């Protein structure tokens, strides 16, 4: 057997330093009829994805759940395989093709030169046959997931079944993903509108990263299915609502009984475990089980942190192999509804995404947002501010006009007065007569909020009206799904004044530089792009500092594990057979 399962976590990498590291890209020669997509991405990769067919698949998608279903279906038909080097690529494709037709192939390199290949098969049966064929590593906790190793074999054995003997590799030079490359592209744009479109195209999620995140979801669902047969893990947040950027976190909600449908006609009923704990205590116990399972059992999961004292308890963790930082909760159902509304807004008008990406980049570069909770405004609140502005100028409809009421039948009903889940096709798809370009919208948005009276008005997206109301908050944005909840209550008065001041300055800079076009013209006059670093990043030192936070025991386990797995990977085999035959090692 050449394919075998990864059974433990190896080589932890710190996600927030990836963008500083060198990555390699290899140009591959494919068989006749195959195409190659070659672009600069944070995860450098080569793809055989047929773009036209992908666009056709999603062309008719108008509902978020339909999009998620399609993406999960792709992930179910996919496996992620770690290979020793890109030289093993052709051998891997040949080996896997015997299980069924391969639909799409993605290759990428992580820091420390870890090589991965993502294969999507045409049929689910091919993946199921691979699971039956793959083996586990001795002396490791067995875990059956969609992440595998590809074991080396002797050169003689490789020649027997290789169909790619005439294919060749051409390795390109090492590339560094630099913000100055994006900056140069923006400089060469012909207008502020084109600058914003370029910014959006360069920072938005790429196809590989989307697939890897859904592969992470399917891996977790598959791992927990035996413990929770009705489990559903549902994505929400910026990744799924249309406003996700490269290297963004993956927000997940864990439904223990997501597929629960009781068959009243059945006389045989499974026993269940009752509990006398409160709902909150039960949730913490369940999340503790989930956290421990991910930490000790599921391959690729590391740096698991429990944050149970928050308003919405979460588990934070990192997936090494899919390059993904994740937040998992069990009670944030409202966020899934909001994701659905934002997804629809992002699809209604092509100007929405570039405008929001530009505003978020501007806020980040001016330190108006922060990755840590505090008194600063969040990206979510900024997104709602942009949508509210677009409602004022009749580009986007108000929520009450594009949705209809739906009934909530679970335990969250008592906390909700109105929930909008069914979209009205007559009201939601409206065509605006406002044809203002992106540059004009950006300047007008800054002007609109620099003069806005946040102290005396509440922002309401349901009606699209700034409601006159005295309140104690510096910024009041009504939660569309929970009456009386201010989603921006954390923002301080000083921060609101700073936002208004910087918006006023942005209007002046955009107007002045659009005409004269100096080196930093247009949106470059309000953004800050970091300069590339010429020095190497000491990943080992960074990892040592980070893993030390979890204690010496974890550090020792990880280093030993890495050593053992690397030794196993480098072991050459003389004979590779399937089914009941054994693997003899040299």
XYZ file of C-alpha atoms in Angstrom:
586
model
C 0.000 0.000 0.000
C 1.318 3.410 -0.933
C -1.391 5.445 0.729
C -1.619 5.416 4.483
C -3.293 7.557 7.064
C -1.862 10.376 9.069
C -2.610 9.395 12.642
C -1.173 12.172 14.789
C -0.381 15.883 14.618
C 3.000 16.815 13.212
C 5.037 19.945 12.657
C 2.903 22.763 14.098
C 3.053 25.976 12.063
C 1.933 29.393 13.237
C -0.694 30.638 10.793
C -0.138 34.340 11.329
C 3.460 34.132 10.111
C 2.806 32.186 6.916
C 2.527 35.182 4.662
C 6.127 36.132 5.438
C 7.560 32.807 4.312
C 8.898 31.606 0.995
C 6.786 29.139 -0.897
C 7.574 27.179 -4.037
C 5.534 26.680 -7.154
C 6.152 23.947 -9.666
C 5.064 24.005 -13.264
C 3.761 20.600 -14.285
C 3.256 19.069 -17.711
C -0.123 17.356 -17.815
C -1.562 14.848 -20.215
C -3.267 16.081 -23.346
C -6.624 17.619 -22.572
C -5.718 18.821 -19.109
C -5.360 22.503 -18.312
C -3.328 24.327 -15.704
C -4.128 27.375 -13.606
C -1.068 29.206 -12.354
C -1.438 32.269 -10.121
C 0.218 33.800 -7.096
C -1.596 32.745 -3.941
C -0.619 32.500 -0.267
C -0.757 28.749 -0.713
C 1.212 28.409 -3.922
C -0.442 25.825 -6.093
C -0.982 24.429 -9.541
C -4.491 23.436 -10.493
C -6.134 21.413 -13.225
C -9.457 23.101 -12.350
C -11.584 23.853 -15.375
C -12.700 27.400 -14.618
C -15.535 27.434 -17.138
C -17.129 24.331 -15.654
C -16.818 25.743 -12.138
C -18.504 28.990 -13.157
C -21.276 26.967 -14.759
C -21.821 25.023 -11.526
C -22.240 28.164 -9.413
C -23.969 30.314 -12.036
C -27.450 29.270 -10.959
C -26.705 29.215 -7.218
C -28.818 31.858 -5.485
C -29.084 30.343 -2.023
C -26.291 29.987 0.502
C -27.304 26.492 1.602
C -27.199 25.325 -2.005
C -23.684 26.715 -2.359
C -22.576 24.982 0.870
C -24.094 21.690 -0.309
C -22.177 21.830 -3.589
C -18.915 22.660 -1.847
C -19.369 19.895 0.728
C -20.063 17.456 -2.094
C -16.739 18.424 -3.673
C -14.979 17.933 -0.340
C -16.577 14.513 0.185
C -15.136 13.424 -3.162
C -11.687 14.779 -2.291
C -8.619 13.633 -0.391
C -5.573 15.581 0.752
C -2.283 13.726 0.366
C 1.103 14.767 1.731
C 4.015 13.773 -0.491
C 7.733 13.867 0.167
C 8.435 16.131 -2.819
C 6.826 17.283 -6.042
C 8.726 14.487 -7.776
C 6.114 12.119 -6.331
C 3.241 14.022 -7.942
C 3.019 11.958 -11.145
C 3.328 8.707 -9.237
C 0.528 9.736 -6.860
C -1.862 10.634 -9.693
C -1.178 7.331 -11.426
C -1.721 5.377 -8.224
C -4.946 7.174 -7.294
C -6.373 6.993 -10.822
C -6.823 3.241 -10.455
C -9.576 3.944 -7.910
C -11.540 6.174 -10.276
C -11.374 9.222 -12.580
C -9.691 12.277 -11.043
C -11.720 15.436 -11.641
C -9.391 18.176 -10.333
C -5.876 18.386 -8.904
C -4.296 21.074 -6.716
C -0.685 21.070 -5.525
C 0.709 23.441 -2.917
C 3.690 23.929 -0.644
C 3.611 25.019 2.982
C 6.541 26.514 4.913
C 9.276 24.015 5.793
C 8.709 22.589 2.293
C 5.741 20.375 3.142
C 4.174 19.323 -0.162
C 0.463 18.528 -0.500
C -1.823 17.401 -3.310
C -5.594 17.866 -3.187
C -7.414 15.431 -5.461
C -11.101 15.630 -6.293
C -12.556 12.460 -7.793
C -15.493 12.288 -10.128
C -17.303 9.724 -7.981
C -17.638 9.307 -4.222
C -17.055 5.562 -4.567
C -13.419 6.200 -5.534
C -12.768 7.928 -2.206
C -14.518 5.167 -0.292
C -12.352 2.570 -2.057
C -9.237 4.554 -1.121
C -10.299 4.512 2.535
C -10.591 0.715 2.327
C -7.194 0.409 0.664
C -5.264 2.790 2.924
C -3.492 1.561 6.037
C -2.675 2.967 9.462
C 0.760 3.617 10.972
C 1.827 1.228 13.708
C 2.143 2.649 17.228
C -0.058 5.658 16.411
C -3.658 6.298 17.392
C -5.676 5.224 14.311
C -7.849 7.926 12.769
C -9.748 7.470 9.529
C -9.862 10.859 7.786
C -9.478 12.378 4.335
C -5.823 13.351 4.985
C -3.173 10.785 4.020
C 0.538 10.223 3.370
C 1.920 8.870 0.089
C 4.640 6.379 0.881
C 7.805 6.064 -1.175
C 8.524 2.863 -3.078
C 11.611 1.491 -4.778
C 12.474 2.835 -8.208
C 11.930 -0.572 -9.825
C 8.428 -0.879 -8.417
C 7.587 2.688 -9.437
C 8.373 1.978 -13.079
C 5.937 -0.941 -13.172
C 2.807 1.178 -12.805
C 3.892 4.697 -13.728
C 2.086 6.112 -16.760
C 3.885 9.464 -16.549
C 7.389 8.329 -17.495
C 7.595 10.854 -20.353
C 6.344 13.766 -18.274
C 8.818 16.275 -16.875
C 8.887 18.854 -14.146
C 10.128 22.392 -14.450
C 10.708 24.023 -11.068
C 10.359 27.788 -10.887
C 12.289 30.059 -8.558
C 11.111 30.613 -5.004
C 8.472 33.298 -4.700
C 7.551 35.540 -1.786
C 4.007 36.780 -1.510
C 4.543 40.521 -1.133
C 2.082 43.319 -0.555
C 4.228 45.555 -2.726
C 3.235 43.406 -5.728
C -0.412 44.204 -5.050
C 0.524 47.843 -4.490
C 2.213 48.011 -7.908
C -0.862 46.533 -9.558
C -3.008 49.189 -7.892
C -0.637 51.983 -8.983
C -0.977 50.903 -12.609
C -4.793 50.973 -12.482
C -6.517 53.641 -14.538
C -9.051 54.837 -11.956
C -9.985 54.586 -8.290
C -12.749 52.165 -9.251
C -10.260 49.894 -11.012
C -7.933 50.157 -8.024
C -10.698 48.874 -5.760
C -11.491 46.007 -8.119
C -7.800 45.065 -8.238
C -7.607 45.155 -4.448
C -10.629 42.873 -4.202
C -9.352 40.398 -6.802
C -5.963 40.101 -5.095
C -7.258 39.664 -1.541
C -10.376 37.549 -2.055
C -10.381 33.838 -1.270
C -8.966 31.702 -4.052
C -10.377 28.384 -5.223
C -7.812 26.242 -3.416
C -8.335 27.942 -0.062
C -12.107 27.540 -0.360
C -11.691 23.838 -1.065
C -9.260 23.362 1.816
C -11.645 25.000 4.270
C -14.515 22.769 3.185
C -12.178 19.785 3.388
C -11.551 20.794 7.011
C -15.300 20.835 7.668
C -15.824 17.410 6.104
C -12.839 16.001 8.010
C -14.387 17.115 11.313
C -17.848 15.817 10.400
C -16.386 12.463 9.388
C -14.311 12.238 12.571
C -17.247 12.963 14.898
C -19.888 10.979 12.979
C -19.351 7.790 14.989
C -19.751 9.680 18.275
C -22.564 11.982 17.095
C -24.406 10.208 14.217
C -26.529 13.268 13.376
C -23.724 15.821 13.451
C -23.621 18.765 11.057
C -20.813 21.318 11.067
C -21.978 24.501 9.401
C -19.720 27.366 8.236
C -20.671 30.984 8.812
C -18.999 34.378 8.904
C -16.816 36.091 6.332
C -15.601 32.839 4.764
C -19.073 31.971 3.594
C -20.899 35.309 3.289
C -18.885 36.590 0.323
C -16.489 38.901 2.167
C -13.750 36.444 3.145
C -10.153 37.304 2.355
C -7.066 35.188 2.016
C -5.865 33.615 5.266
C -9.135 34.506 6.965
C -10.382 32.374 9.858
C -12.969 29.658 9.430
C -16.008 30.124 11.705
C -17.976 26.939 12.407
C -21.029 25.919 14.386
C -21.377 22.346 15.642
C -24.919 20.917 15.532
C -24.991 17.671 17.529
C -28.447 16.739 16.213
C -28.382 18.541 12.886
C -29.711 15.518 10.976
C -32.104 14.382 13.687
C -35.392 13.124 12.256
C -37.388 10.837 14.543
C -39.161 7.975 12.817
C -42.395 7.612 14.780
C -43.338 4.429 12.916
C -40.280 2.561 14.175
C -40.865 0.443 17.270
C -37.144 -0.013 17.956
C -35.575 3.066 19.493
C -31.920 3.692 20.325
C -31.104 4.315 23.952
C -29.749 7.760 24.714
C -27.861 9.377 27.547
C -29.970 11.684 29.680
C -28.449 14.437 31.780
C -29.464 16.471 34.800
C -27.064 19.280 33.954
C -28.198 22.721 32.889
C -28.089 23.628 29.205
C -24.967 25.738 29.740
C -23.163 23.012 31.700
C -24.088 20.409 29.113
C -22.738 22.587 26.314
C -19.430 23.056 28.130
C -19.131 19.297 28.682
C -19.838 18.558 25.016
C -17.375 21.212 23.880
C -14.780 19.783 26.250
C -15.193 16.349 24.637
C -14.915 17.920 21.185
C -11.793 19.887 22.153
C -10.041 16.843 23.638
C -10.914 14.693 20.622
C -9.484 17.266 18.235
C -6.354 17.737 20.335
C -5.472 14.080 20.860
C -7.140 12.128 18.039
C -7.796 14.059 14.818
C -4.711 14.398 12.567
C -3.537 17.879 11.684
C -5.344 19.654 14.533
C -3.087 21.589 16.901
C -3.040 24.575 19.257
C -6.517 23.792 20.628
C -7.743 26.531 22.997
C -10.980 26.534 24.986
C -12.680 29.910 25.460
C -15.785 28.983 27.426
C -16.258 32.156 29.485
C -17.259 34.283 26.474
C -20.858 35.239 25.609
C -20.603 32.645 22.853
C -18.252 29.843 24.035
C -15.816 28.758 21.323
C -12.971 26.347 20.639
C -10.078 27.829 18.694
C -7.741 25.499 16.809
C -5.449 25.297 13.818
C -5.393 22.720 11.024
C -1.822 22.205 9.853
C -2.542 20.489 6.580
C -5.308 22.745 5.247
C -3.606 25.937 6.429
C -6.692 27.007 8.384
C -7.301 28.759 11.701
C -10.756 27.844 13.051
C -13.293 28.993 15.642
C -15.964 26.429 16.569
C -19.098 27.142 18.611
C -22.310 25.303 19.458
C -24.742 28.135 20.187
C -24.155 30.928 17.678
C -27.152 30.072 15.499
C -28.044 33.708 14.799
C -24.698 34.154 13.031
C -25.712 31.567 10.432
C -28.842 33.587 9.625
C -26.793 36.765 9.298
C -24.343 34.995 6.992
C -27.229 34.093 4.718
C -28.404 37.711 4.496
C -24.879 39.024 3.848
C -24.339 36.342 1.201
C -27.423 37.553 -0.633
C -26.318 41.193 -0.341
C -22.884 40.315 -1.741
C -24.505 38.738 -4.803
C -27.074 41.463 -5.506
C -24.642 44.063 -6.845
C -21.090 43.637 -8.149
C -19.952 46.832 -6.380
C -20.678 45.546 -2.868
C -17.658 43.268 -2.406
C -14.934 45.646 -3.720
C -16.358 48.495 -1.630
C -16.409 46.442 1.581
C -12.931 45.000 0.940
C -11.557 48.527 0.483
C -13.225 49.814 3.663
C -11.920 46.872 5.682
C -8.390 47.320 4.337
C -8.553 51.051 5.096
C -9.729 50.370 8.666
C -7.022 47.762 9.243
C -4.224 49.962 7.889
C -5.358 52.862 10.067
C -5.573 50.593 13.142
C -9.315 51.129 13.478
C -9.864 47.365 13.718
C -8.028 44.844 15.839
C -7.795 41.059 15.848
C -8.378 41.137 19.602
C -11.714 42.173 21.161
C -11.763 45.624 22.693
C -13.124 49.105 22.144
C -12.419 49.195 18.392
C -14.951 48.593 15.653
C -15.177 45.107 14.111
C -15.194 44.100 10.453
C -18.760 42.897 10.926
C -19.905 46.338 12.117
C -18.031 48.003 9.253
C -19.793 45.700 6.794
C -23.181 46.663 8.221
C -22.268 50.360 7.948
C -21.454 49.912 4.250
C -24.708 48.036 3.613
C -26.726 50.699 5.443
C -25.104 53.406 3.297
C -25.935 51.478 0.110
C -29.535 51.228 1.320
C -29.653 55.037 1.593
C -28.749 55.478 -2.078
C -31.057 52.702 -3.344
C -28.386 50.232 -4.392
C -29.316 47.551 -1.853
C -32.821 46.758 -0.551
C -33.694 46.861 3.120
C -33.948 43.516 4.896
C -37.698 43.776 5.479
C -38.295 44.066 1.714
C -36.184 41.120 0.647
C -37.170 38.516 3.224
C -40.241 36.931 4.677
C -40.805 35.664 8.162
C -40.089 32.088 9.069
C -40.852 30.094 12.170
C -38.074 28.875 14.434
C -38.976 25.599 16.103
C -35.897 24.991 18.257
C -34.894 26.255 21.675
C -33.733 29.594 20.261
C -37.278 30.686 19.442
C -37.834 32.232 22.861
C -34.880 34.579 22.307
C -36.083 35.814 18.927
C -38.971 37.997 17.934
C -38.368 37.963 14.203
C -36.204 35.677 12.118
C -35.873 36.020 8.379
C -34.882 32.902 6.514
C -37.076 32.565 3.411
C -36.215 35.068 0.706
C -38.908 36.607 -1.444
C -37.915 36.331 -5.092
C -40.110 39.298 -6.035
C -38.569 41.740 -3.577
C -35.010 40.542 -3.110
C -33.854 40.681 -6.726
C -34.212 44.359 -7.509
C -32.273 46.369 -10.054
C -31.101 49.801 -9.040
C -30.961 52.879 -11.220
C -27.935 54.130 -9.280
C -24.981 53.539 -11.603
C -22.346 55.412 -9.585
C -18.857 53.991 -9.972
C -16.917 52.525 -7.049
C -14.660 55.545 -6.654
C -17.614 57.887 -6.273
C -19.298 55.513 -3.821
C -16.163 55.300 -1.676
C -15.786 59.074 -1.412
C -19.489 59.582 -0.756
C -19.522 56.854 1.929
C -16.670 58.559 3.777
C -18.467 61.899 3.516
C -21.782 60.377 4.660
C -20.397 58.916 7.896
C -17.978 61.758 8.666
C -21.092 63.928 9.096
C -23.314 61.261 10.685
C -24.726 61.880 14.169
C -23.976 58.524 15.807
C -24.920 59.807 19.241
C -28.561 60.529 18.440
C -29.304 57.863 15.815
C -29.581 54.103 15.677
C -28.698 52.346 12.429
C -31.396 49.874 11.375
C -30.849 47.616 8.358
C -34.335 46.133 8.607
C -35.943 49.418 7.590
C -32.939 51.273 6.186
C -33.700 54.192 8.495
C -31.484 56.045 10.951
C -33.835 56.030 13.929
C -33.798 59.083 16.177
C -33.114 57.728 19.645
C -31.181 58.695 22.735
C -28.801 55.941 23.799
C -25.649 55.496 25.853
C -23.539 53.870 23.130
C -20.997 55.671 20.988
C -22.197 53.657 17.983
C -25.527 51.832 17.803
C -26.142 49.289 15.031
C -29.238 47.183 15.595
C -28.833 43.443 15.256
C -31.258 42.529 12.447
C -32.256 39.284 14.178
C -32.268 40.155 17.875
C -34.251 43.187 18.968
C -32.524 45.357 21.537
C -29.042 44.048 20.774
C -26.414 46.559 19.663
C -23.725 44.750 17.651
C -21.286 47.657 18.118
C -21.787 48.366 21.826
C -18.075 47.764 22.494
C -16.951 50.759 20.410
C -15.789 53.717 22.490
C -16.573 57.410 21.932
C -12.913 58.129 21.188
C -12.885 55.466 18.484
C -15.999 56.876 16.824
C -14.410 60.328 16.717
C -11.248 58.821 15.261
C -13.269 57.005 12.594
C -15.057 60.220 11.593
C -11.810 62.193 11.527
C -10.014 59.625 9.353
C -13.003 59.457 7.012
C -12.911 63.210 6.558
C -9.179 63.030 5.807
C -9.787 60.184 3.348
C -12.258 62.295 1.366
C -9.648 65.045 0.967
C -6.865 62.634 -0.025
C -8.983 60.767 -2.561
C -10.163 63.964 -4.233
C -6.743 65.607 -4.381
C -4.766 62.605 -5.612
C -7.308 61.484 -8.215
C -6.509 64.549 -10.315
C -2.750 64.900 -9.854
C -2.008 61.136 -9.669
C 1.221 61.157 -7.636
C 2.973 57.899 -6.740
C 0.477 57.258 -3.930
C -2.723 58.237 -5.675
C -6.301 57.064 -5.244
C -6.810 54.436 -2.553
C -3.025 54.232 -2.070
C -3.273 57.632 -0.371
C -5.461 56.127 2.373
C -3.913 52.629 2.614
C -0.581 51.357 3.920
C 1.125 48.427 2.223
C 3.918 46.808 4.206
C 7.351 46.637 2.638
C 8.774 43.168 1.877
C 11.243 41.796 4.384
C 14.647 40.741 3.055
C 15.527 38.665 6.094
C 14.576 35.032 6.602
C 11.955 34.123 9.172
C 13.112 31.705 11.855
C 10.017 29.490 11.954
C 11.541 27.120 14.515
C 12.085 29.945 16.979
C 8.532 31.217 16.506
C 7.106 27.731 16.946
C 9.130 27.227 20.120
C 7.722 30.399 21.660
C 4.137 29.543 20.690
C 4.139 25.877 21.706
C 5.739 26.797 25.037
C 2.439 28.475 25.913
C 0.798 25.041 26.038
C 3.456 23.584 28.340
C 6.572 21.507 28.105
C 4.661 18.242 27.786
C 2.995 19.247 24.524
C 6.283 20.538 23.181
C 8.007 17.203 23.812
C 5.144 15.227 22.309
C 5.140 17.289 19.129
C 8.879 17.145 18.567
C 8.991 13.381 19.124
C 5.985 12.878 16.898
C 7.508 14.916 14.107
C 10.690 12.880 14.280
C 8.847 9.549 14.193
C 6.488 10.434 11.354
C 9.260 11.875 9.205
C 11.214 8.662 9.703
C 8.179 6.662 8.609
C 7.637 8.842 5.555
C 11.237 8.429 4.403
C 11.143 4.648 4.700
C 11.373 3.062 1.282
C 9.309 -0.028 0.575
C 10.279 -2.837 -1.758
C 6.791 -4.204 -2.314
C 3.565 -2.239 -2.280
C 0.429 -4.348 -2.440
C -3.229 -3.858 -1.580
C -6.018 -5.571 0.311
C -4.778 -8.455 2.482
C -1.142 -8.463 1.363
C 1.477 -6.946 3.617
C 3.988 -4.148 3.165
C 7.595 -5.166 3.634
C 10.028 -2.394 4.479
C 13.574 -2.205 3.402
